[in-house]
Short mmCIF file of C-alpha atoms and ligand atoms in Angstrom, two decimals:
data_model
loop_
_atom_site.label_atom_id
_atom_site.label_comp_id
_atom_site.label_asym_id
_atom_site.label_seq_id
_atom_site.Cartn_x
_atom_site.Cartn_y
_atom_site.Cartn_z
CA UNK A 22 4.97 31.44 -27.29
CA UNK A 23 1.75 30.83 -26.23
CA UNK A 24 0.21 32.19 -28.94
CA UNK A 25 2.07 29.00 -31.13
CA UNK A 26 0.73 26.62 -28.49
CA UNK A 27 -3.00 27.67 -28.89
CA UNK A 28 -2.81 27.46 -32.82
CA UNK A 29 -2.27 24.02 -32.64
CA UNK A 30 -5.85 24.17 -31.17
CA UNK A 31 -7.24 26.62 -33.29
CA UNK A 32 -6.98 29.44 -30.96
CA UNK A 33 -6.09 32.76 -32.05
CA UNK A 34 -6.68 36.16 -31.32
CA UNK A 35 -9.40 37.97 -32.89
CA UNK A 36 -7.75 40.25 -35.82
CA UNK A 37 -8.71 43.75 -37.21
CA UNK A 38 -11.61 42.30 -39.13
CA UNK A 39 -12.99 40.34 -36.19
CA UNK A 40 -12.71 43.38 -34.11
CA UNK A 41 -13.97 45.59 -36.34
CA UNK A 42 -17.43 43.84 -36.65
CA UNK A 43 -17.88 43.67 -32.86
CA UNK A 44 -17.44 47.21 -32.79
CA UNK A 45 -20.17 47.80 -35.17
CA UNK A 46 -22.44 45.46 -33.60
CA UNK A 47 -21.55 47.46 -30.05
CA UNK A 48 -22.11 50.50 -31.79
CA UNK A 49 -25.70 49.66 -33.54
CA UNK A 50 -27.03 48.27 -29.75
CA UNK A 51 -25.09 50.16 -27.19
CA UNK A 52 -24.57 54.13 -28.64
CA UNK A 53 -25.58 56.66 -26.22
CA UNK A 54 -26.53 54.11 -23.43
CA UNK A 55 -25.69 55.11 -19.90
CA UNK A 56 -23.72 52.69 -17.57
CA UNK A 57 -25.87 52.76 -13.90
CA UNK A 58 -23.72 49.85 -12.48
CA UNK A 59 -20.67 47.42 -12.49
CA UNK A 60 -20.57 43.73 -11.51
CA UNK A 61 -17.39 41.89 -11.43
CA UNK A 62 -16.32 37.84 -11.45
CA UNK A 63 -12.80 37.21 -11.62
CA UNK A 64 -10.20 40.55 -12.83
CA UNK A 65 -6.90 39.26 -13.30
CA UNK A 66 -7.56 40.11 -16.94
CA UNK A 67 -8.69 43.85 -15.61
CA UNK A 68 -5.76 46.65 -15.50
CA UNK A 69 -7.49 48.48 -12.20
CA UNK A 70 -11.01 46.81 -11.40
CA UNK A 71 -11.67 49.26 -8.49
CA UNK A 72 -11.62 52.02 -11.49
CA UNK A 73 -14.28 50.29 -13.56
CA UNK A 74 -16.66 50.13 -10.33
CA UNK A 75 -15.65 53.58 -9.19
CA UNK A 76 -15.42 55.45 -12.29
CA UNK A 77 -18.01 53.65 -15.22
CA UNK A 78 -21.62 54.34 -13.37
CA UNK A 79 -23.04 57.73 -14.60
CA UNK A 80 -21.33 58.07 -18.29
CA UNK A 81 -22.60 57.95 -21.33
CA UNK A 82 -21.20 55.43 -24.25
CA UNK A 83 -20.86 57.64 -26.27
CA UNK A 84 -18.73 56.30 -29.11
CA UNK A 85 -17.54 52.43 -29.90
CA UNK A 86 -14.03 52.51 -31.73
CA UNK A 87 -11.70 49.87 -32.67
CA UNK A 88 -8.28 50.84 -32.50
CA UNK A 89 -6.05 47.37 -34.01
CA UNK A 90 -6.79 44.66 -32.61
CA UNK A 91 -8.85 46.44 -29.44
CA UNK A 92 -12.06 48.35 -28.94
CA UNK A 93 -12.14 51.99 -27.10
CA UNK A 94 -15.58 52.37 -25.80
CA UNK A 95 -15.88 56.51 -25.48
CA UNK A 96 -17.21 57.46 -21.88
CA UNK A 97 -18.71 61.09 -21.47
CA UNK A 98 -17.90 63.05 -18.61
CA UNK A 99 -19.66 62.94 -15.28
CA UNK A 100 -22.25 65.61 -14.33
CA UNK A 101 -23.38 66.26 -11.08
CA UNK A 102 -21.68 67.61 -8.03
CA UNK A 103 -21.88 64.90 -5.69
CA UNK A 104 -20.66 62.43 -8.69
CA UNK A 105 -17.54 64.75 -9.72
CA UNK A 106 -16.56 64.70 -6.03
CA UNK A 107 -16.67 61.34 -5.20
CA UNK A 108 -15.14 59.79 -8.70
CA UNK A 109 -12.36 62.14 -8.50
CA UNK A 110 -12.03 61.97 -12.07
CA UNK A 111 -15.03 63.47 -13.51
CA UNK A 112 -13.26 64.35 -17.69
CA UNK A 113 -14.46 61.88 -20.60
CA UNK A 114 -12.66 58.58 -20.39
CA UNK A 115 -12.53 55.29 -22.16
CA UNK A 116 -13.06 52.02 -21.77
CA UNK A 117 -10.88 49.29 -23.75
CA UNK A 118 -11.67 46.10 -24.23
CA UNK A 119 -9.07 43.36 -25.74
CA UNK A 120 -11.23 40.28 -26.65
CA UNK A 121 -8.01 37.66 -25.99
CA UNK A 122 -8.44 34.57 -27.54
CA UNK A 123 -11.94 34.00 -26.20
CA UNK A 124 -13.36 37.11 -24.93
CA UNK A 125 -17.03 38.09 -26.48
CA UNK A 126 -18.69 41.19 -25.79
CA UNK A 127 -23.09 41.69 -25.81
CA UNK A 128 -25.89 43.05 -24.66
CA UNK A 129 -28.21 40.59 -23.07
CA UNK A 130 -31.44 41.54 -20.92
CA UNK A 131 -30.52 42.23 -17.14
CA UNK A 132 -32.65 39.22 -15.91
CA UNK A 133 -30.93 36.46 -18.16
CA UNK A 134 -29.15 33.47 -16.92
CA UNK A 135 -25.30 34.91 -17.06
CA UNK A 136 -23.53 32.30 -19.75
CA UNK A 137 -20.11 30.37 -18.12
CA UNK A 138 -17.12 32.54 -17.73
CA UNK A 139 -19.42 36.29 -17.47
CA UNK A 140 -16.83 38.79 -15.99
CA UNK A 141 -17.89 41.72 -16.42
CA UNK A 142 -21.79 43.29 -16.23
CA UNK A 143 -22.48 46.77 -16.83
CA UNK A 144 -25.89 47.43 -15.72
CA UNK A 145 -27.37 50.11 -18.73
CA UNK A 146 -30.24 52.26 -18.48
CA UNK A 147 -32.25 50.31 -20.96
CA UNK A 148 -32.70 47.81 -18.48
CA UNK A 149 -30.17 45.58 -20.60
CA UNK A 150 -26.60 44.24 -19.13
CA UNK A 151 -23.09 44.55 -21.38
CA UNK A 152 -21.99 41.44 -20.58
CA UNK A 153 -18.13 40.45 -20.93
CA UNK A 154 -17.17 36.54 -21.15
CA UNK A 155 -14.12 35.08 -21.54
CA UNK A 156 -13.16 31.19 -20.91
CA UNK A 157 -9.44 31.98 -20.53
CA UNK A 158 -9.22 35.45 -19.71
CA UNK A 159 -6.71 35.99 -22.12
CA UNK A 160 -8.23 39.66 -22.54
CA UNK A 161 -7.81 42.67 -21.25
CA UNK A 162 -10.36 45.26 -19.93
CA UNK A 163 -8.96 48.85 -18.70
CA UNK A 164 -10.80 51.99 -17.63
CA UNK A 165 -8.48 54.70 -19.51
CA UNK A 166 -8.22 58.52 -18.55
CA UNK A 167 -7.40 60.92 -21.09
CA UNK A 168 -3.53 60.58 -20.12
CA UNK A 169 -3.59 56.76 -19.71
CA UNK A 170 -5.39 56.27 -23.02
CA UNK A 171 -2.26 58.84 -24.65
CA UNK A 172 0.11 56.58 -23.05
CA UNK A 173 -1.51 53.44 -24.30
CA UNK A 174 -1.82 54.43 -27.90
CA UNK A 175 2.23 55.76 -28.64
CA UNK A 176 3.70 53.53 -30.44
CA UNK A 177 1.12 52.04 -32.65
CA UNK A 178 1.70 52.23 -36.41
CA UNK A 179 -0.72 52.94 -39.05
CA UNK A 180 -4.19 51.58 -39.66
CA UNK A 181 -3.72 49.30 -42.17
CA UNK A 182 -7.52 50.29 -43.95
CA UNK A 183 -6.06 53.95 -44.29
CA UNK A 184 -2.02 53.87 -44.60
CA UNK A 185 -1.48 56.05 -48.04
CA UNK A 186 1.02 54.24 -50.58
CA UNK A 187 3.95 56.17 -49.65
CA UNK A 188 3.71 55.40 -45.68
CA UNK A 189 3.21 51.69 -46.27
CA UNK A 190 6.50 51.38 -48.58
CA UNK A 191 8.36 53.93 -46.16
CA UNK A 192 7.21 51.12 -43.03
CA UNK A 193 7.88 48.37 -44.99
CA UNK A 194 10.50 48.90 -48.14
CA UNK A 195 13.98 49.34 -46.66
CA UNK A 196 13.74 47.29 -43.26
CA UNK A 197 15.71 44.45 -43.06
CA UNK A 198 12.96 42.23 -41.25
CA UNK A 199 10.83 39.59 -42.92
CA UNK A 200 7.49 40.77 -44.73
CA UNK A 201 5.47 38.33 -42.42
CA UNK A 202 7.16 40.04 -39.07
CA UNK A 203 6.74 43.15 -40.57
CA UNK A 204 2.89 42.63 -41.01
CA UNK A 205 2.31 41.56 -37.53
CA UNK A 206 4.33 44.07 -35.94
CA UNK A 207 2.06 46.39 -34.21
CA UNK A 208 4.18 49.66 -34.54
CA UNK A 209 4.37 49.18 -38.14
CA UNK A 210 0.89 48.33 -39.06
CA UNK A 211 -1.95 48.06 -36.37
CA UNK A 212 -4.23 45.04 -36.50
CA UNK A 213 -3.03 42.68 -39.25
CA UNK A 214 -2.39 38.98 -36.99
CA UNK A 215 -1.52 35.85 -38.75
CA UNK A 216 -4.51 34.91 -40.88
CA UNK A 217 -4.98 38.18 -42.92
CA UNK A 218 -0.76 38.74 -43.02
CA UNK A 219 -0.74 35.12 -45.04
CA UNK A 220 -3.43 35.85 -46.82
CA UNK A 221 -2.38 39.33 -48.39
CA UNK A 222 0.71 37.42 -48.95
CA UNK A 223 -0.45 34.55 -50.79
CA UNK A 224 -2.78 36.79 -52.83
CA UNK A 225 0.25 39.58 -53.38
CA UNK A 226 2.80 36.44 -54.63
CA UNK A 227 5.19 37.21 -51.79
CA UNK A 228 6.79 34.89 -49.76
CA UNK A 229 6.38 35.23 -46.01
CA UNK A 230 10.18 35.17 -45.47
CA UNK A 231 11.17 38.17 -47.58
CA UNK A 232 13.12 40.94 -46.29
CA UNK A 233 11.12 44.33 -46.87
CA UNK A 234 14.06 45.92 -47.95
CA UNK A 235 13.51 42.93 -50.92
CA UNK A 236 10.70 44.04 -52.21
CA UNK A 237 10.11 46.33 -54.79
CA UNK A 238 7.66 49.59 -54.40
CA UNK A 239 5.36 48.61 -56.65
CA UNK A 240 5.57 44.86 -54.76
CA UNK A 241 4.72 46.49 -51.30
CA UNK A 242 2.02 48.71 -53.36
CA UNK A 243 0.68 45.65 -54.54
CA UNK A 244 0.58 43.93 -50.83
CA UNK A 245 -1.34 47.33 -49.76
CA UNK A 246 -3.57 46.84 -52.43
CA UNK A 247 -4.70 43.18 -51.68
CA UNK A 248 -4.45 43.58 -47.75
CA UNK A 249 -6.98 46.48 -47.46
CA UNK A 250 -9.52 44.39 -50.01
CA UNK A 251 -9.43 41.33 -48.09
CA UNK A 252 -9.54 42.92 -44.74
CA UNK A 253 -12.61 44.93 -45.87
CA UNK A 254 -14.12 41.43 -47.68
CA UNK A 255 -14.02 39.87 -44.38
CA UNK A 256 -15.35 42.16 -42.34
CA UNK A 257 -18.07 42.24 -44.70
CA UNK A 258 -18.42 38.61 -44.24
CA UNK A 259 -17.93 39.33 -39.91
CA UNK A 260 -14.64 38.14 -39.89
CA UNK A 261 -13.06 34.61 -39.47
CA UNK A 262 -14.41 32.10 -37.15
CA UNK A 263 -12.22 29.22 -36.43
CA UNK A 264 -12.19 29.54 -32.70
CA UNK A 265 -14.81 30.75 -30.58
CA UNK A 266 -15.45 34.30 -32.66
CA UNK A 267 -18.77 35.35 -32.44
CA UNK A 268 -19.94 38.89 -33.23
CA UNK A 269 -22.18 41.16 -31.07
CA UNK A 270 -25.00 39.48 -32.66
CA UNK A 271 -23.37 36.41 -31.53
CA UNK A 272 -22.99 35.21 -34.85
CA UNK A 273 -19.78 33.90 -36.17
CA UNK A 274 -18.38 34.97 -38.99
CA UNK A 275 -17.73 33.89 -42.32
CA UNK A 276 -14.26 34.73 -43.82
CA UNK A 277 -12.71 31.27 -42.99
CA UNK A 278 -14.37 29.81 -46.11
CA UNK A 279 -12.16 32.64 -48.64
CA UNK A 280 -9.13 31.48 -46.78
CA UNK A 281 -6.20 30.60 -49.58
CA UNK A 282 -3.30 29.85 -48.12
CA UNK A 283 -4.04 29.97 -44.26
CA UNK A 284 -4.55 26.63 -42.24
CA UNK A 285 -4.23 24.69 -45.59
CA UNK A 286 -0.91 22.65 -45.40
CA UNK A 287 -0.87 19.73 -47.78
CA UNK A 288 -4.20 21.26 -49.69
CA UNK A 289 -3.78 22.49 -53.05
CA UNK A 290 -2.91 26.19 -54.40
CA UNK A 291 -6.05 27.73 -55.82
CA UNK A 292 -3.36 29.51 -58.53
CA UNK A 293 -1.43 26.46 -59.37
CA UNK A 294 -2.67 23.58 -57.48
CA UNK A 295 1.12 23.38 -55.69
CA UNK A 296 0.54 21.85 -52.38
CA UNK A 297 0.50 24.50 -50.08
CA UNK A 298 3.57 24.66 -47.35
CA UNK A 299 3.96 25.91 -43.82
CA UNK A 300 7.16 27.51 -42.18
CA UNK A 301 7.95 28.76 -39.10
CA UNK A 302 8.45 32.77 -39.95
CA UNK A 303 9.17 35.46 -37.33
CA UNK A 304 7.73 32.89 -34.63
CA UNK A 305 4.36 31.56 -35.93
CA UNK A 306 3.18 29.13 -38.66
CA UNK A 307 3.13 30.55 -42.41
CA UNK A 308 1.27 29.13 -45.29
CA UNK A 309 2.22 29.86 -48.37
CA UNK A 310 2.77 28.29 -52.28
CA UNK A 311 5.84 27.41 -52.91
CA UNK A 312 5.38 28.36 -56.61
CA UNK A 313 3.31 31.45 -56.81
CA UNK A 314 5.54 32.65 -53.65
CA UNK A 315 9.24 31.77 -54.67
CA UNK A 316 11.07 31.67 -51.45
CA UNK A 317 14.42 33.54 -50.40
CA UNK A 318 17.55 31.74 -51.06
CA UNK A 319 18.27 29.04 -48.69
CA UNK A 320 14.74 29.05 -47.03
CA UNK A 321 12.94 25.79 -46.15
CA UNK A 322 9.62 25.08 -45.55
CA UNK A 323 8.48 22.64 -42.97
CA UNK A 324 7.82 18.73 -44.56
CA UNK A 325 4.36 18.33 -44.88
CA UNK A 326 2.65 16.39 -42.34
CA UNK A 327 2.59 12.25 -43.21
CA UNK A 328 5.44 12.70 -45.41
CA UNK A 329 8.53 11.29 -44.32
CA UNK A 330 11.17 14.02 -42.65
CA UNK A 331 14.12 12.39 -44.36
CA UNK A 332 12.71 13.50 -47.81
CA UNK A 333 12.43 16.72 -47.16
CA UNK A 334 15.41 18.21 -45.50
CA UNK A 335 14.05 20.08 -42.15
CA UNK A 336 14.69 23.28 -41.21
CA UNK A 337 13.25 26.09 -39.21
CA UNK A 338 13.64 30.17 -40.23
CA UNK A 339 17.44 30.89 -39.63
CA UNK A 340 17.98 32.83 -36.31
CA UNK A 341 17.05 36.05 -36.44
CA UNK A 342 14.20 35.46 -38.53
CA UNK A 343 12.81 38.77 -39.42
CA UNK A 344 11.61 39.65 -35.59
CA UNK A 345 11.42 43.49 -35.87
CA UNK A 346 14.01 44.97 -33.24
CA UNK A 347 11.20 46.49 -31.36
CA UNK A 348 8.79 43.48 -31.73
CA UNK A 349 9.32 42.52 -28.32
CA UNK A 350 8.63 45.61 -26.81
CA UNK A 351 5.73 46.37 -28.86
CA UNK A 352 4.60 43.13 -27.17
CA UNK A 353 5.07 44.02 -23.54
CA UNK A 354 3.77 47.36 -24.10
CA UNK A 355 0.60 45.96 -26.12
CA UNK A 356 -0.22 43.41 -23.13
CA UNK A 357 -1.39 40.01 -24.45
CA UNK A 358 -1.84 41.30 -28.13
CA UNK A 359 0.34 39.82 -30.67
ZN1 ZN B 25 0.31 28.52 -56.22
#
């Protein structure tokens, strides 16, 4: 619920795209760097902080990954006698890092001012600092061993860049959930969050509130189709910025101007010029046309804002509105990530 409270600001969490080009950024400055120290603020966002400082000095970065919506920084093993003995643990490990709502992730050079909110410093052997902020700690930072980092990853569904035709219809085709809660369900597809989910859907002609076991094969082909391109046209463009989002570069990105349906209530359709509509589907806002996306039977979209409520005849997604069974737990188990 939270997460419906901070759109109404504008905050949101940082989507596969987003993620994606902080990873690249990381992996252009920071590849093969070695971590010589740790320096912590405040870790209430941090799984096990006395891992991070006991574990992180002496390895290698040795690959940057995003994995959803979260980044796996690859740690090589610890050499060295004295090392192996007093870490305990001395196997490759990982490092993920969950940006939040406001978490951004850079190198900066070890004598800089730190910026407001700097968490986490990891001294490198360049003589630079990876330097964590985050305003409302709404991240999550975890030093993984090869058993925690199994543990953390089951239950994830496919990427949604490389899910094959036949897995997406088999996840999607045939579950009696909405389309829109079947998009942001993590153990269907992993990294699609509100934005790109009502984009593909505006662009695929479906509305949010469709069952999957409504649509039609070559409908869910189609949604495949025009999810991948956009999600690979913004992170060409870094992403969306239209909270805090900045890139490793500390650059923010520039997706939010191909938006079509998302954060445009009461603006016209680019298809049909139809005012554009919000619902409430599977727990968060939905924009969508009411033309080129013909809604299921009895479904009602939300009266637009400075129109008067007794026009249009309110009402909110029926109960049970296309929350996965397992959304929930996908939830807990994913930490803050929607
Ligand atoms: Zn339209």
């Amino acid at each position: 619920m939270l997460l419906c409270y901070f759109e109404g600001s504008l905050f949101l969490m940082p989507e596969l795209p987003e993620v994606e080009t902080v990873a690249r950024g990381l992996r252009r400055a920071i590849l093969g760097r070695r971590i010589l120290s740790v320096t912590l603020g405040k870790t209430d966002f941090i799984d096990d902080p006395a891992a991070l400082e006991q574990h992180l000095p002496g390895r290698q970065i040795e690959a940057v990954e995003r994995y959803g919506k979260f980044m796996l920084l690859r740690l090589s093993a610890v050499h060295g006698e004295s090392r192996v003995a007093s870490n305990g643990d001395a196997a490759s490990a990982s490092l993920l890092v969950h940006l939040g709502m406001t978490g951004q992730i850079a190198p900066s050079p070890a004598g800089q001012p730190l910026e407001k909110h700097t968490h986490v410093c990891l001294l490198l052997d360049d003589g630079r600092e990876l330097r964590y902020t985050d305003a409302r700690r709404f991240g999550r930072i975890a030093y993984l061993t090869k058993a925690l980092l199994a543990e953390e990853l089951t239950g994830f569904g496919a990427d949604p860049l490389e899910v094959s035709k036949q897995e997406f219809a088999g996840r999607i085709c045939g579950r009696r959930a909405r389309i829109k809660a079947l998009l942001l369900d993590q153990s269907v597809l992993r990294g699609v969050g509100n934005i790109y989910a009502d984009e593909s859907l505006w662009r695929a002609r479906i509305h949010p509130a469709r069952l999957g076991a409504k649509l039609s094969r070559k409908q869910a082909e189609i949604l495949r189709r025009v999810l991948q391109d956009i999600l690979r046209k913004a992170i060409v463009l870094r992403g969306s910025s239209i909270s805090d989002f900045l890139d490793a570069d500390g650059q923010p990105g520039e997706y939010q101007r191909h938006h079509r349906a998302y954060g445009r209530e009461g603006k016209n359709c680019y298809r049909c010029k139809s005012l554009i509509r919000r619902a409430i589907v599977a727990g968060r806002s939905s924009y969508f046309c009411p033309r080129c996306q013909p809604s299921p039977r009895g479904f009602v979209a939300l009266p637009l804002p400075g129109k008067s409520a007794r026009k249009t005849k309110r009402r909110d997604a029926p109960p049970g509105s296309g929350q996965a069974p397992n959304a929930g737990k996908s939830l807990r188990r994913n930490g803050k990530s929607p």
